[in-house]
Structure formats: C-alpha cells, structure tokens
Coordinates of C-alpha atoms in Angstrom, one line a residue:
X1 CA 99.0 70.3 90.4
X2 CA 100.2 67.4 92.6
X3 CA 100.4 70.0 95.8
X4 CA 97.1 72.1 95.5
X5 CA 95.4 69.9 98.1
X6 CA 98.1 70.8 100.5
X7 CA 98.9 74.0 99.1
X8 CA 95.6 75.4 99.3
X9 CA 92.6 76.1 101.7
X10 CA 88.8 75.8 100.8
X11 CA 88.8 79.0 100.2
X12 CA 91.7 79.1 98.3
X13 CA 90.8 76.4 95.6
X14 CA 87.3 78.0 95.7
X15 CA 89.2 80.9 94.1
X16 CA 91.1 78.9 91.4
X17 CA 87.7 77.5 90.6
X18 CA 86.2 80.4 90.1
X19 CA 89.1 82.4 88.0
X20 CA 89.0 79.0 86.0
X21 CA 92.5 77.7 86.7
X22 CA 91.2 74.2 87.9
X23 CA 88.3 72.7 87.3
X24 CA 86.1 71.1 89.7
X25 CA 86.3 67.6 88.3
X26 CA 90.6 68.0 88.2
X27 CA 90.5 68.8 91.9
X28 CA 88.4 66.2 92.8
X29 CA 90.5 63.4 90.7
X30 CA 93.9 65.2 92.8
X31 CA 91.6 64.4 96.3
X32 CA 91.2 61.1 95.7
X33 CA 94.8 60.8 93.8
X34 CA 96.2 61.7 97.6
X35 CA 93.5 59.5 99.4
X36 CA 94.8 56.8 97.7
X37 CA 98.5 57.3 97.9
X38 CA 98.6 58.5 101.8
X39 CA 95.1 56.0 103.3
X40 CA 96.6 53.2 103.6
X41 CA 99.3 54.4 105.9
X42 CA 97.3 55.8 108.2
X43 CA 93.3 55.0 107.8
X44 CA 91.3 57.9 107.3
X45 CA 88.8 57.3 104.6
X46 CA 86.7 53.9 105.6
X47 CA 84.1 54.8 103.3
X48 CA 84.5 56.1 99.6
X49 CA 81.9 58.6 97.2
X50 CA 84.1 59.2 94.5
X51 CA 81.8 58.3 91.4
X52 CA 79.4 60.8 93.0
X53 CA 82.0 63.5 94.0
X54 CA 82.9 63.3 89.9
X55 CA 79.8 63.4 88.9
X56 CA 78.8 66.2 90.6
X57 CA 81.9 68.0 90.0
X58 CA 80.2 68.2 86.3
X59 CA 77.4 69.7 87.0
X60 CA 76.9 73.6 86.1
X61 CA 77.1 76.0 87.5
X62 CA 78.3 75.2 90.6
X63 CA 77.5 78.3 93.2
X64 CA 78.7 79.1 96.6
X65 CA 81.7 79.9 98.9
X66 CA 83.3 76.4 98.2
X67 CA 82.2 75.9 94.4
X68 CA 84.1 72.6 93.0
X69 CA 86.0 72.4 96.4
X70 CA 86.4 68.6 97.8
X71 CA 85.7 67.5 101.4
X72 CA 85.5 64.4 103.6
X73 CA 82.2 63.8 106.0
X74 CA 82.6 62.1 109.5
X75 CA 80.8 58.7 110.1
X76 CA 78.6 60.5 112.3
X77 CA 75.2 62.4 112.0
X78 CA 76.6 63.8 108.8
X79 CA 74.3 61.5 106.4
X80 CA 74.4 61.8 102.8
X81 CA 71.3 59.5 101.3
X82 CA 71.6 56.2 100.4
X83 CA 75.2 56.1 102.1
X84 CA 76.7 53.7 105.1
X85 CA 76.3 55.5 108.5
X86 CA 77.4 53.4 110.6
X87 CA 78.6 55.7 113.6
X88 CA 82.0 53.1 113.9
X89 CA 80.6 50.0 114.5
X90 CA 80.0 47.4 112.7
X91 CA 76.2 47.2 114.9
X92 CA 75.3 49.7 112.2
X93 CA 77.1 47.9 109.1
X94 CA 73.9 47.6 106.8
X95 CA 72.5 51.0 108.1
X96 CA 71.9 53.3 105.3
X97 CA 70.8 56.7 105.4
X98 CA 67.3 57.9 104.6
X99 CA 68.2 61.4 103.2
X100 CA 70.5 63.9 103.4
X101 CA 71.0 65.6 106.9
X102 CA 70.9 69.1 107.4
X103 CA 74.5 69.7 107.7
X104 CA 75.3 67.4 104.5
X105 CA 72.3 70.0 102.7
X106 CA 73.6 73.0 103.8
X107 CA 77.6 72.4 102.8
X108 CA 76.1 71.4 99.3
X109 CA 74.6 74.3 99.0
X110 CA 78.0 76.0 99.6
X111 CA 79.3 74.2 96.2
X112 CA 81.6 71.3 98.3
X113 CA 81.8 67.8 97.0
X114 CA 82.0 64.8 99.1
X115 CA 84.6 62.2 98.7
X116 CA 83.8 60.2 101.6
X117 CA 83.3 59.3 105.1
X118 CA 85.9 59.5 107.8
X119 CA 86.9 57.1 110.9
X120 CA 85.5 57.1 114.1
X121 CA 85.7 55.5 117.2
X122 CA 82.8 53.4 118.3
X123 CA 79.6 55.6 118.6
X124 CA 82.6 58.2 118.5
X125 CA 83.2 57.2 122.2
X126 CA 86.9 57.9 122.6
X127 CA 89.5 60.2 122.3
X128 CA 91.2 57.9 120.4
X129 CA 89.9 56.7 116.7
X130 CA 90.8 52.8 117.0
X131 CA 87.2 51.4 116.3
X132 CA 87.6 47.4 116.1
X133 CA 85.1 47.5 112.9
X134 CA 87.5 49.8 110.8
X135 CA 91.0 49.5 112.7
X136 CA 92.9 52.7 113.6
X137 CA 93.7 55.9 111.9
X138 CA 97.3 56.7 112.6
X139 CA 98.6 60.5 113.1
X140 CA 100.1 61.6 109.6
X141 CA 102.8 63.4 112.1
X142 CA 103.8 60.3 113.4
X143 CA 102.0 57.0 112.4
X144 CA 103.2 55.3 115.6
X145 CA 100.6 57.7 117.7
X146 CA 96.9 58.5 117.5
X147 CA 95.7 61.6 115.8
X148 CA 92.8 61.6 118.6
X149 CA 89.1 61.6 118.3
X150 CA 86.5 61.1 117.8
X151 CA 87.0 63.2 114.8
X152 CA 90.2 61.3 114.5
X153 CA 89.6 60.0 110.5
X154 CA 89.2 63.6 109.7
X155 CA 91.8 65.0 111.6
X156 CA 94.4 63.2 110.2
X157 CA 92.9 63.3 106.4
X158 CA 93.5 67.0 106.2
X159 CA 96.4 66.9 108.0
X160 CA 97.9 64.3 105.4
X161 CA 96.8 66.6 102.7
X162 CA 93.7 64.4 101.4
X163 CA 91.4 67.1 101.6
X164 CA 91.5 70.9 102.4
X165 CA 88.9 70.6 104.9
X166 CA 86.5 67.7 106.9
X167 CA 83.4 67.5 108.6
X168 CA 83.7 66.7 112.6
X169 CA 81.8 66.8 115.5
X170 CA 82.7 67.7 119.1
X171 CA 80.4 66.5 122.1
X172 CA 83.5 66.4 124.4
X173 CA 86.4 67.6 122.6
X174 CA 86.2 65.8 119.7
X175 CA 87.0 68.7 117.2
X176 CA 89.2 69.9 119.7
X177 CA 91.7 67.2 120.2
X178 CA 92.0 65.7 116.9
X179 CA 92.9 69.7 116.0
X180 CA 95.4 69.7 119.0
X181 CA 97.0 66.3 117.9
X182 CA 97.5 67.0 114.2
X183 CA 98.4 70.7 114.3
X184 CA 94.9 71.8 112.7
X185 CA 92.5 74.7 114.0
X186 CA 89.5 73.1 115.2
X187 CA 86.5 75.7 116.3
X188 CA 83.4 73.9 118.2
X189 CA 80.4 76.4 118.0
X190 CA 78.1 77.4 120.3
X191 CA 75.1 74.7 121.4
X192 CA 72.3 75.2 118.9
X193 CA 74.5 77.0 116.0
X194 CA 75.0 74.1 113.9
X195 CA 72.2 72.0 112.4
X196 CA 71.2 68.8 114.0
X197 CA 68.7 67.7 111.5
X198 CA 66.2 66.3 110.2
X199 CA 66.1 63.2 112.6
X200 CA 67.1 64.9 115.9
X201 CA 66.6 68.1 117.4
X202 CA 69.9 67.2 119.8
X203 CA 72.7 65.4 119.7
X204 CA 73.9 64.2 123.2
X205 CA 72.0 66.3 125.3
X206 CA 72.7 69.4 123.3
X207 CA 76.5 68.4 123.9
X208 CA 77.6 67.6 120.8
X209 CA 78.1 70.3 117.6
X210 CA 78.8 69.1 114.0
X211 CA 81.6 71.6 112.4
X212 CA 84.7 71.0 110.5
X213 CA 88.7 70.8 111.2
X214 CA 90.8 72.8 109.3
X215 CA 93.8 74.1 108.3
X216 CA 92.9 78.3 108.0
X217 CA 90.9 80.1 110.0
X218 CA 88.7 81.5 107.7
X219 CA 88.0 78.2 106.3
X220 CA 86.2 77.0 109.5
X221 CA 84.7 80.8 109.9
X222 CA 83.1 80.5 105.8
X223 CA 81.8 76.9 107.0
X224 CA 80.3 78.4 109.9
X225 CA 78.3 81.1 107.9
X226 CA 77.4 78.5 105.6
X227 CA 75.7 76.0 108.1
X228 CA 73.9 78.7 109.8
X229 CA 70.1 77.9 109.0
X230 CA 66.4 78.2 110.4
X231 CA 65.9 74.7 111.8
X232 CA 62.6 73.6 113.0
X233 CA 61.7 72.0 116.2
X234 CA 65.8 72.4 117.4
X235 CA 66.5 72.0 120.9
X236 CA 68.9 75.1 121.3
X237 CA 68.1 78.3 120.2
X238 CA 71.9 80.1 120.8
X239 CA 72.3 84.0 121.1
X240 CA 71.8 86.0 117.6
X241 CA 75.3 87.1 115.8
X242 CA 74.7 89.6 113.1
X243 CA 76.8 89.5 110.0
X244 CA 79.0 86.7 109.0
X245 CA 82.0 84.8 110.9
X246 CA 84.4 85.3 107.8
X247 CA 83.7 89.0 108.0
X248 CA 85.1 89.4 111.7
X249 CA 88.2 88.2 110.9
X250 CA 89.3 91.7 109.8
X251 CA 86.8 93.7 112.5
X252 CA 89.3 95.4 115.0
X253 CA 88.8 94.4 118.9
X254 CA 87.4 97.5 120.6
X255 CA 89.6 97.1 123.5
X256 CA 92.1 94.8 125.3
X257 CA 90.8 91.8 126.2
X258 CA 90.6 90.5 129.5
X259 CA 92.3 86.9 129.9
X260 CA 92.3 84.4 132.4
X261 CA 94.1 81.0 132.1
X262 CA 94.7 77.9 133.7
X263 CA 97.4 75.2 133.1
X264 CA 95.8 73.2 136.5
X265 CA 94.2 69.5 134.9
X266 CA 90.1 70.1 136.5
X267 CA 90.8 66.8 137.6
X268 CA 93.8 67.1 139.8
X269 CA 95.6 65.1 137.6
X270 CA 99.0 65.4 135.5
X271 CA 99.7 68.0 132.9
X272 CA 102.7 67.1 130.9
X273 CA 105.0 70.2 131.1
X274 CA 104.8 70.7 127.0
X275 CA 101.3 71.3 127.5
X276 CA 101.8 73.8 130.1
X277 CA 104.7 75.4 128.0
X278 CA 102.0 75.5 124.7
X279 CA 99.6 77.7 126.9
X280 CA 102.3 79.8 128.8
X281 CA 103.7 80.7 125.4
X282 CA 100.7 81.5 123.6
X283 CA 99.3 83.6 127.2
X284 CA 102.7 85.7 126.5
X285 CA 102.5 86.2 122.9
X286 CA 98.2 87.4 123.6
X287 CA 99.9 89.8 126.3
X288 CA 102.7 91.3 124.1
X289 CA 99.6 92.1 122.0
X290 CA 98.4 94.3 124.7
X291 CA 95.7 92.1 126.4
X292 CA 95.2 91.5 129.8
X293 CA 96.1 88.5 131.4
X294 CA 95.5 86.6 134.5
X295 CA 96.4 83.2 136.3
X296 CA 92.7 82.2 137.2
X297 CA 91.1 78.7 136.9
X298 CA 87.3 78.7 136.1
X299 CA 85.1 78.8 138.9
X300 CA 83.7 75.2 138.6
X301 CA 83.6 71.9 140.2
X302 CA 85.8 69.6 137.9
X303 CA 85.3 66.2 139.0
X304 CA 81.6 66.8 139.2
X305 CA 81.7 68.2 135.4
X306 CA 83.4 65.1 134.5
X307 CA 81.0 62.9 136.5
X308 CA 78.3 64.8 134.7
X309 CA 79.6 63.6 131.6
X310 CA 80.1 60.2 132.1
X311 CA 76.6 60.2 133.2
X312 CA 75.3 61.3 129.6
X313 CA 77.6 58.9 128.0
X314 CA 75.4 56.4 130.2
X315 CA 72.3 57.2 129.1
X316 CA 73.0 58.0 125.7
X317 CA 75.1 54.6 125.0
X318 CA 71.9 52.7 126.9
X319 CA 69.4 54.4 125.2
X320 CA 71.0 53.7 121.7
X321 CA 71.5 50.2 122.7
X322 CA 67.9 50.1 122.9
X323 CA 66.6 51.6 119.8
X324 CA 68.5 49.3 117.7
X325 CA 65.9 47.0 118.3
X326 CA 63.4 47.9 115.4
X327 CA 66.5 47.8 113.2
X328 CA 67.8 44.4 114.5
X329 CA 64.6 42.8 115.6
X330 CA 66.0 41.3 118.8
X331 CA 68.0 42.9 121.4
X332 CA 71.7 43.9 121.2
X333 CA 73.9 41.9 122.3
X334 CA 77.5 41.9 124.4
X335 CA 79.5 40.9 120.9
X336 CA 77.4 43.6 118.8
X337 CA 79.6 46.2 120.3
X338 CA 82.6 47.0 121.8
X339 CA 83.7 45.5 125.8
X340 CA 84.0 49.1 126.5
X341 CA 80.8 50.4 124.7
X342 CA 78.6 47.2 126.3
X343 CA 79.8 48.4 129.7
X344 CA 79.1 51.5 129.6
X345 CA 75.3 50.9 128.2
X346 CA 75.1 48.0 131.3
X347 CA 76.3 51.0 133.4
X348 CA 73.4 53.1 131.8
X349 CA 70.2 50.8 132.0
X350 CA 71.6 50.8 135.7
X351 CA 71.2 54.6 136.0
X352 CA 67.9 56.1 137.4
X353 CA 65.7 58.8 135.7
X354 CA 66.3 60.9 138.8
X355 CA 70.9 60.1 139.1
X356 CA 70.5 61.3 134.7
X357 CA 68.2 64.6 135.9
X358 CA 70.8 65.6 139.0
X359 CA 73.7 65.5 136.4
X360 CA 71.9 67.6 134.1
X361 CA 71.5 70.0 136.5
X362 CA 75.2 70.2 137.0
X363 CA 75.2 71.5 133.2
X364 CA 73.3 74.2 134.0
X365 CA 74.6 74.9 137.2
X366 CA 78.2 75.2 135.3
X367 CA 76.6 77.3 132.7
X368 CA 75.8 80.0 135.2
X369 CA 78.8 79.9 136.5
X370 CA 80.4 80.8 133.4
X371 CA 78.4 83.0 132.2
X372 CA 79.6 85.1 134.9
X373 CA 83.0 84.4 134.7
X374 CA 82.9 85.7 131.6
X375 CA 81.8 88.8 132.4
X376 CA 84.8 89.7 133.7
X377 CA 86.8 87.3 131.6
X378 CA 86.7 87.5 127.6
X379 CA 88.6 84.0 127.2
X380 CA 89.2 81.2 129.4
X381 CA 92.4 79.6 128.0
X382 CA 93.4 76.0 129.1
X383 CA 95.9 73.2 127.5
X384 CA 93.7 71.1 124.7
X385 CA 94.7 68.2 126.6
X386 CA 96.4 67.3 129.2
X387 CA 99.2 64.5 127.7
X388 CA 100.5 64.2 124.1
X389 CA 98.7 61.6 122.0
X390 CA 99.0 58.2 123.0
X391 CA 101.0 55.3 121.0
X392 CA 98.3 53.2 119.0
X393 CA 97.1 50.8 121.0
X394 CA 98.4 52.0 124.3
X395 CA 95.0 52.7 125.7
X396 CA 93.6 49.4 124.9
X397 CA 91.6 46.9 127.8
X398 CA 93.8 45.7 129.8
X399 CA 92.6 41.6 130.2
X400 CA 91.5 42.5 134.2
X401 CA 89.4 45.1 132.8
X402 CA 87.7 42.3 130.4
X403 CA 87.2 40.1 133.3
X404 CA 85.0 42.9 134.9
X405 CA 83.0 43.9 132.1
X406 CA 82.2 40.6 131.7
X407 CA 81.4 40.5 135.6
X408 CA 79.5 43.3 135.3
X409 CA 77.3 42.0 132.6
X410 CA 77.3 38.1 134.0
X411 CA 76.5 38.9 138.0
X412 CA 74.7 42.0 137.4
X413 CA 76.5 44.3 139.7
X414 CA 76.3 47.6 138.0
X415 CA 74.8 49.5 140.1
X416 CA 76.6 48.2 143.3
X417 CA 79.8 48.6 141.3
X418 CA 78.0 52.9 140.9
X419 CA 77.8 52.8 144.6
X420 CA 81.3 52.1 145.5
X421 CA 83.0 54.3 143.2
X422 CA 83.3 53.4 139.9
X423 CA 82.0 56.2 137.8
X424 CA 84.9 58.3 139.6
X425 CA 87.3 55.7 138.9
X426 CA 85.7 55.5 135.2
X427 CA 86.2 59.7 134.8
X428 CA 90.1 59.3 136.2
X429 CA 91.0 56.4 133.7
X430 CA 89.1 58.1 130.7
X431 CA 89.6 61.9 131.1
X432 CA 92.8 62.2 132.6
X433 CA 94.5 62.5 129.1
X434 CA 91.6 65.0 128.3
X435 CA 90.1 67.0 130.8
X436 CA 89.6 70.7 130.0
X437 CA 87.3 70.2 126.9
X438 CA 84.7 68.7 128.6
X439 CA 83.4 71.8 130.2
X440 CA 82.4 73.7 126.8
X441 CA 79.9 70.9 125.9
X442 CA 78.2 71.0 128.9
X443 CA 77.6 74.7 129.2
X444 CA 77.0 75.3 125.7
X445 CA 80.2 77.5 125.1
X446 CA 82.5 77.8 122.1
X447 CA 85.3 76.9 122.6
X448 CA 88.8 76.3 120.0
X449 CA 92.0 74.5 119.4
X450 CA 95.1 76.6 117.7
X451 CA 98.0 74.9 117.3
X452 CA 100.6 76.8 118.9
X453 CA 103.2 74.9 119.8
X454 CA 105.4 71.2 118.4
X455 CA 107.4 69.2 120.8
X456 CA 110.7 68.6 120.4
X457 CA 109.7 65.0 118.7
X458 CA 107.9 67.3 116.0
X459 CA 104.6 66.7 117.7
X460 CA 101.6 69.4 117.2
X461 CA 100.2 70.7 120.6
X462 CA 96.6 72.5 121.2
X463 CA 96.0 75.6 123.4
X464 CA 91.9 75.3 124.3
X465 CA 90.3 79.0 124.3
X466 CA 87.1 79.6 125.7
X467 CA 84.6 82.3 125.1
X468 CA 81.0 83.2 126.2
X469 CA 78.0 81.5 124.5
X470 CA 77.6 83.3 121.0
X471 CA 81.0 85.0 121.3
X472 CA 82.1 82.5 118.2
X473 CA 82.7 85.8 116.5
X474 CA 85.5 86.9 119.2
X475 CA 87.5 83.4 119.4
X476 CA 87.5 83.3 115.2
X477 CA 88.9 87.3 115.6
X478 CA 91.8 86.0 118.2
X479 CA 92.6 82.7 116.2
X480 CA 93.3 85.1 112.9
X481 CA 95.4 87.4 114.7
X482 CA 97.4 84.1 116.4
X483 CA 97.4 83.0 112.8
X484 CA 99.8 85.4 112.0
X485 CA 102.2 84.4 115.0
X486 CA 105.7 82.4 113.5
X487 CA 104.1 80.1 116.7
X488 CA 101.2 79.1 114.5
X489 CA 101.7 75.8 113.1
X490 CA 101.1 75.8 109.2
X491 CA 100.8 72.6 107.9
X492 CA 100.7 73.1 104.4
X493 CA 103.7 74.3 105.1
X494 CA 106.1 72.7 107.9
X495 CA 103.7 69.6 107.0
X496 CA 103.1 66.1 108.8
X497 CA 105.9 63.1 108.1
X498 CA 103.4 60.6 106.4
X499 CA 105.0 58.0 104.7
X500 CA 103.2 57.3 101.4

C-alpha cells in the first residue's frame, strides 16, 4: 500500500475508494505516512490538518469525483476556517481564517480531504518558494535546486509523492513553473473560471486563478469541472463551455490545428538551449500529428507586458501593506516583511492612480491583440521558462541591493529611482528567468505547462501552450493526446530522486 500515493492519480484512488479496496481513512494515514518521511528533505507542508483530514475521512457517505481522496491546499486564498493563512509571511502569523473560501467549499464538495497547507514565497511574490518565515522548499528532483513558485510547496509535494494532487494559484506563472520545474502538468484557467470567494471578487487584478498541479491530465480537467460555480458579485465573467473538461479529453479535434510558436525570451533576453530544445521537440511531435505549425512570436509588446506587471505587483504589495492596519493596529513596518517585499510596496505608495490605470490599459490592449492572433492561431506555444531552476539560494539580495532598499526607504527616492529606470531594470533582474507566462494573466488566457522534456542532469522541463480565452477545453484535449507521447514525463513512474 506503501506506493498508492505515487502509483495513483485522484482519480485513480477515487476508484479504489469507491470499489472498496481502500478506505478513505487508510489513504489518508499513507498521505501523511509520506509527508512525514519525504518533508523534511525538502519543505513542502508548513502547515498540518491531519486530525481533521481523519476525521472526516470517517464520515459517510462520502460523494463526489474525489470521495476519500487526500490533497494539500496552498497558503494562499485557499482558506479552510479556523486555519493559519498566512500568505508566507510571518506579517500574517496569527491570521486565521473566518470561513471556508469558495474554492476550499467547492473541492469538499467533490469528496477531497485536506491534509494541509503548502509553502509559498512571501505574498507568493517569487518564482522561487524561499519565504524567510518558513525556509525553502527544495525540488524532490534535485534538492540542491528550487522547485519554483509561487506554488512551489505544492509543486514539489506531489512530485515527492505526498499527495496525488495540490491546490495552486497562478497570477504570473505560478502553476506554470512549479509544473515545468518538477515535471507536473499544471493548467491555469481562464480569468473568471475559478472561484475567488467569498472575501474578494479578484485576485490581483483578475491576474491570478486558484487551480491545482498535477500529475494526469484528467485530474486537473475533474478539478476544473468541480470548481466551476455561480459566484456572486465576481469580477470576471469568462466565455460559457458546455459540458464538462474531463469529458473533452476523448472529443476528437475537428480539424488540424493551426500552431504558431516562439522560442524568442519577450524580453530580449537568454533562453537556455534545453528550453528551446523542450519546445522544438514537442512543435515536431504536434506536427507528426498532423497539425499545422508555424515560427511566429505573438504580436505584443514584451517589455511593456512585463512593465505592466511589475506595476500591479506595486499596487497590490502597497495596497496590502496598508490594510494590515486594522489587523496590526499601527502601520507595517520595514522588518514585518521581506527587503524585497518592503521595496516593492515603497515603490507602490510611489505610483500614481493615473501610472496604475495606463498599465492596465496595456492588459487590455494585449488582450485584443490576442484575441486576434488567435483567430488564426489555435495555440501559441513558448518555453515555460526561460532558464532551468535556480540553485537554492542563488537568487538571494545581493548586500548592494540591501543598501538601496534601505536608501529607498531612508531618503525617499522612489519615485526619482521610477524616473530613471528602475522598474525596467526591476522586470530584467526578475523576469528574465520567467518571461513568457506573464502574458496569459494579463489577457485573461489559459494557458499550460506539460512536461515534455528532462535534461541531461535528469531535470523536468515545461513547454507553455496558449489558447484563446475559454478554449480551456482545447489545451486539456492537446495535453491528453501529448500524454500519450514516450516524451511525456510520468512521474509516478520515472519519479523524482528525493532522499527520504
């Protein structure tokens, strides 16, 4: 029984469940027997539910596509009453939740048990998961690296076998690059198809979608049908899809697709070659298929995407630096947070209403764009990112880039430091690693991860595909016919090298 963690999907365990081969309460003891032999290598779990989990794993019946079936929940906008969230930092340490979000209510509903939260980076800031409150998760592939973020702490939990599936959230790539990093499939929906509720109507502007990371298609498809709900007051209402997600696995594609693809960083910056060689491979194998593919890039302004994004990350780190007022009862302060978090909420009480509306407009302006692109163009495929993961650690401040935060803060020279180039300088340093998954969370696209493709250090690499808003239906239909490539990387079976 030891390997039906790894050796099953939701879906899969959901079935052993139901023909009464496991019970619920046995797979929940195995979950949290391989949370506690594999966590302390590399981090995962920072918060643990597991008297809850087993007590609710008594309950009968148990109904749903995942009856009985343990998961893991991010440390962020997935609350679960009377539980921590504190979003990776310790600002939020005594924070606990007032009920239940939407997405927590919904994946009850579908029978799963929670075991726990996952790590995140600060405010899930980074592409890396190395918050200073909770230390760093560590890739179950190769502890020495990062599995990315922020969805990191999940990432690497299902990865190490500690749980069939785990919640995530993507408002730049964050499903997207821990999927790419630790060789899972990681599907970020369309703006507005996941619940954001009940204490929001958006998350990041409408950039950031709760889902899940995987290790089966058709476990992040079931999830999908299973979140869908009538939320009121939402921000984001997203085009209508009739029928359910799991069901167009099998639907047949009318006709060749039409493919354009890009290995070019919308930066101008590097691409490591076995990035490029993940997309070029996976282009060929789509093609042998019978598709139709083309060397296009997408026809939008790439620094002034990324410059649009930074810009929300102003706002939205200043804004929430802010609010925590009523729960502090004084103002934040520089050593609440994080040098790099304090920085960039200096950098946004510097913005102006007007600088936060003109990048805004850049979504939408992108948005268009794409939207016609993708009349002509069913996918847009890109590398996930644009370098393998970095070592832990390696993308920590350097001591000069202390002394200016601290400058920043001291002399009050934010906005003359905006006016001479440092929000371009910002987008180089922070997105050159990641630079094609921004674009999806600004326009409001899905967009997905496969892993295609390991290194010849026995790393996991990420091809990005794109698809028109509400075409969730057509990427989840690709990704199961990929699935079936020998190029797919299977983890339960080729498997990470965690030491336990």
């Amino acid at each position: 029984m030891e390997s039906l963690i790894r050796k099953y999907d939701g879906l899969g365990l959901a079935g052993l469940v139901k023909n009464k081969e496991v019970s619920p309460r046995e797979l929940v003891e195995l979950a949290i027997k391989e949370i506690e032999r594999f966590n302390p290598a590399i981090n995962a779990v920072v918060h643990k539910m597991y008297d809850e989990a087993l007590r609710r794993a008594e309950l009968l019946p148990l109904e749903g596509d995942f009856a009985g079936v343990p998961m893991l929940l991010k440390d962020m906008y997935q609350e679960v009453k009377g539980e921590p969230m504190t979003f990776g930092s310790r600002l939020y340490e005594a924070n606990r939740a007032a009920e239940d979000s939407f997405y927590v209510r919904q994946l009850r509903k579908a029978g799963l048990l929670f075991l726990g939260y996952t790590n995140v980076p600060e405010f899930a800031l980074m592409a890396v998961t190395e918050p200073k409150h909770r230390g760093p998760t560590r890739n179950p592939w190769n502890t020495d690296v990062t599995p990315g973020g922020s969805s990191g702490g999940s990432a690497a939990a299902v990865a190490a076998g500690m749980a069939p599936l785990a919640g995530a959230s993507d408002g730049g790539g964050s499903i997207r690059i821990p999927a790419a990093y630790c060789g899972l499939f990681g599907l970020k929906p369309t703006r507005g198809r996941t619940p954001v509720g009940p204490q929001a109507s958006r998350h990041w502007q409408g950039a950031s979608v709760s889902h899940v990371l995987t290790k089966t298609v058709r476990d992040s498809a079931a999830i999908l049908d299973n979140l869908v709900m009538e939320e009121k007051g939402r921000a984001f209402l997203p085009p209508a899809f009739a029928g359910r997600y799991l069901d167009s696995l099998q639907a047949p594609l009318k006709k060749p697709l039409s493919i354009a693809y890009s290995v070019a960083s919308p930066l101008g910056t590097e691409v490591e070659a076995e990035c490029r060689d993940a997309v070029l491979e996976t282009v060929r194998i789509l093609e042998d298929m019978g598709h139709h593919v083309i060397e296009k890039s997408a026809p939008v302004n790439g620094k002034a995407i990324a410059r649009s994004y930074i810009m929300m990350y102003f706002g939205e780190v200043g804004a929430e630096l802010l609010s925590v007022e009523s729960m502090l009862g004084r103002k934040a302060r520089a050593q609440d947070v994080e040098p790099t978090t304090w920085l960039l909420g200096v950098l946004g009480r510097s913005t102006s209403a007007a600088q936060f509306v003109l990048s805004l407009r850049e979504w939408d302006k992108a948005a268009v764009q794409m939207e016609e692109f993708h009349e002509k163009y069913d996918l847009y495929v890109t590398p996930t990112t644009a370098m393998l993961p970095a070592r832990i650690g390696e993308l920590d401040l350097k001591s000069s880039e202390r002394a200016l935060i601290r400058a920043v803060d001291k002399f009050g020279v934010a906005k003359l430091l905006q006016k001479i180039g440092l929000v371009d300088t910002l987008v180089q340093t922070s997105l050159k690693r990641t630079p094609f998954t921004q674009l999806a969370n600004l326009t409001g696209q899905p967009a997905m991860s496969v892993p295609m493709h390991i290194t010849n250090q026995g790393l996991p690499v990420g091809v990005q595909m794109m698809a028109a808003r509400g075409k969730e239906d057509l990427l989840l239909r690709v990704a199961a016919l990929l699935e079936q490539s020998p190029h797919w990387i299977h983890v339960a079976q080729q498997g990470p090298v965690v030491k336990d």
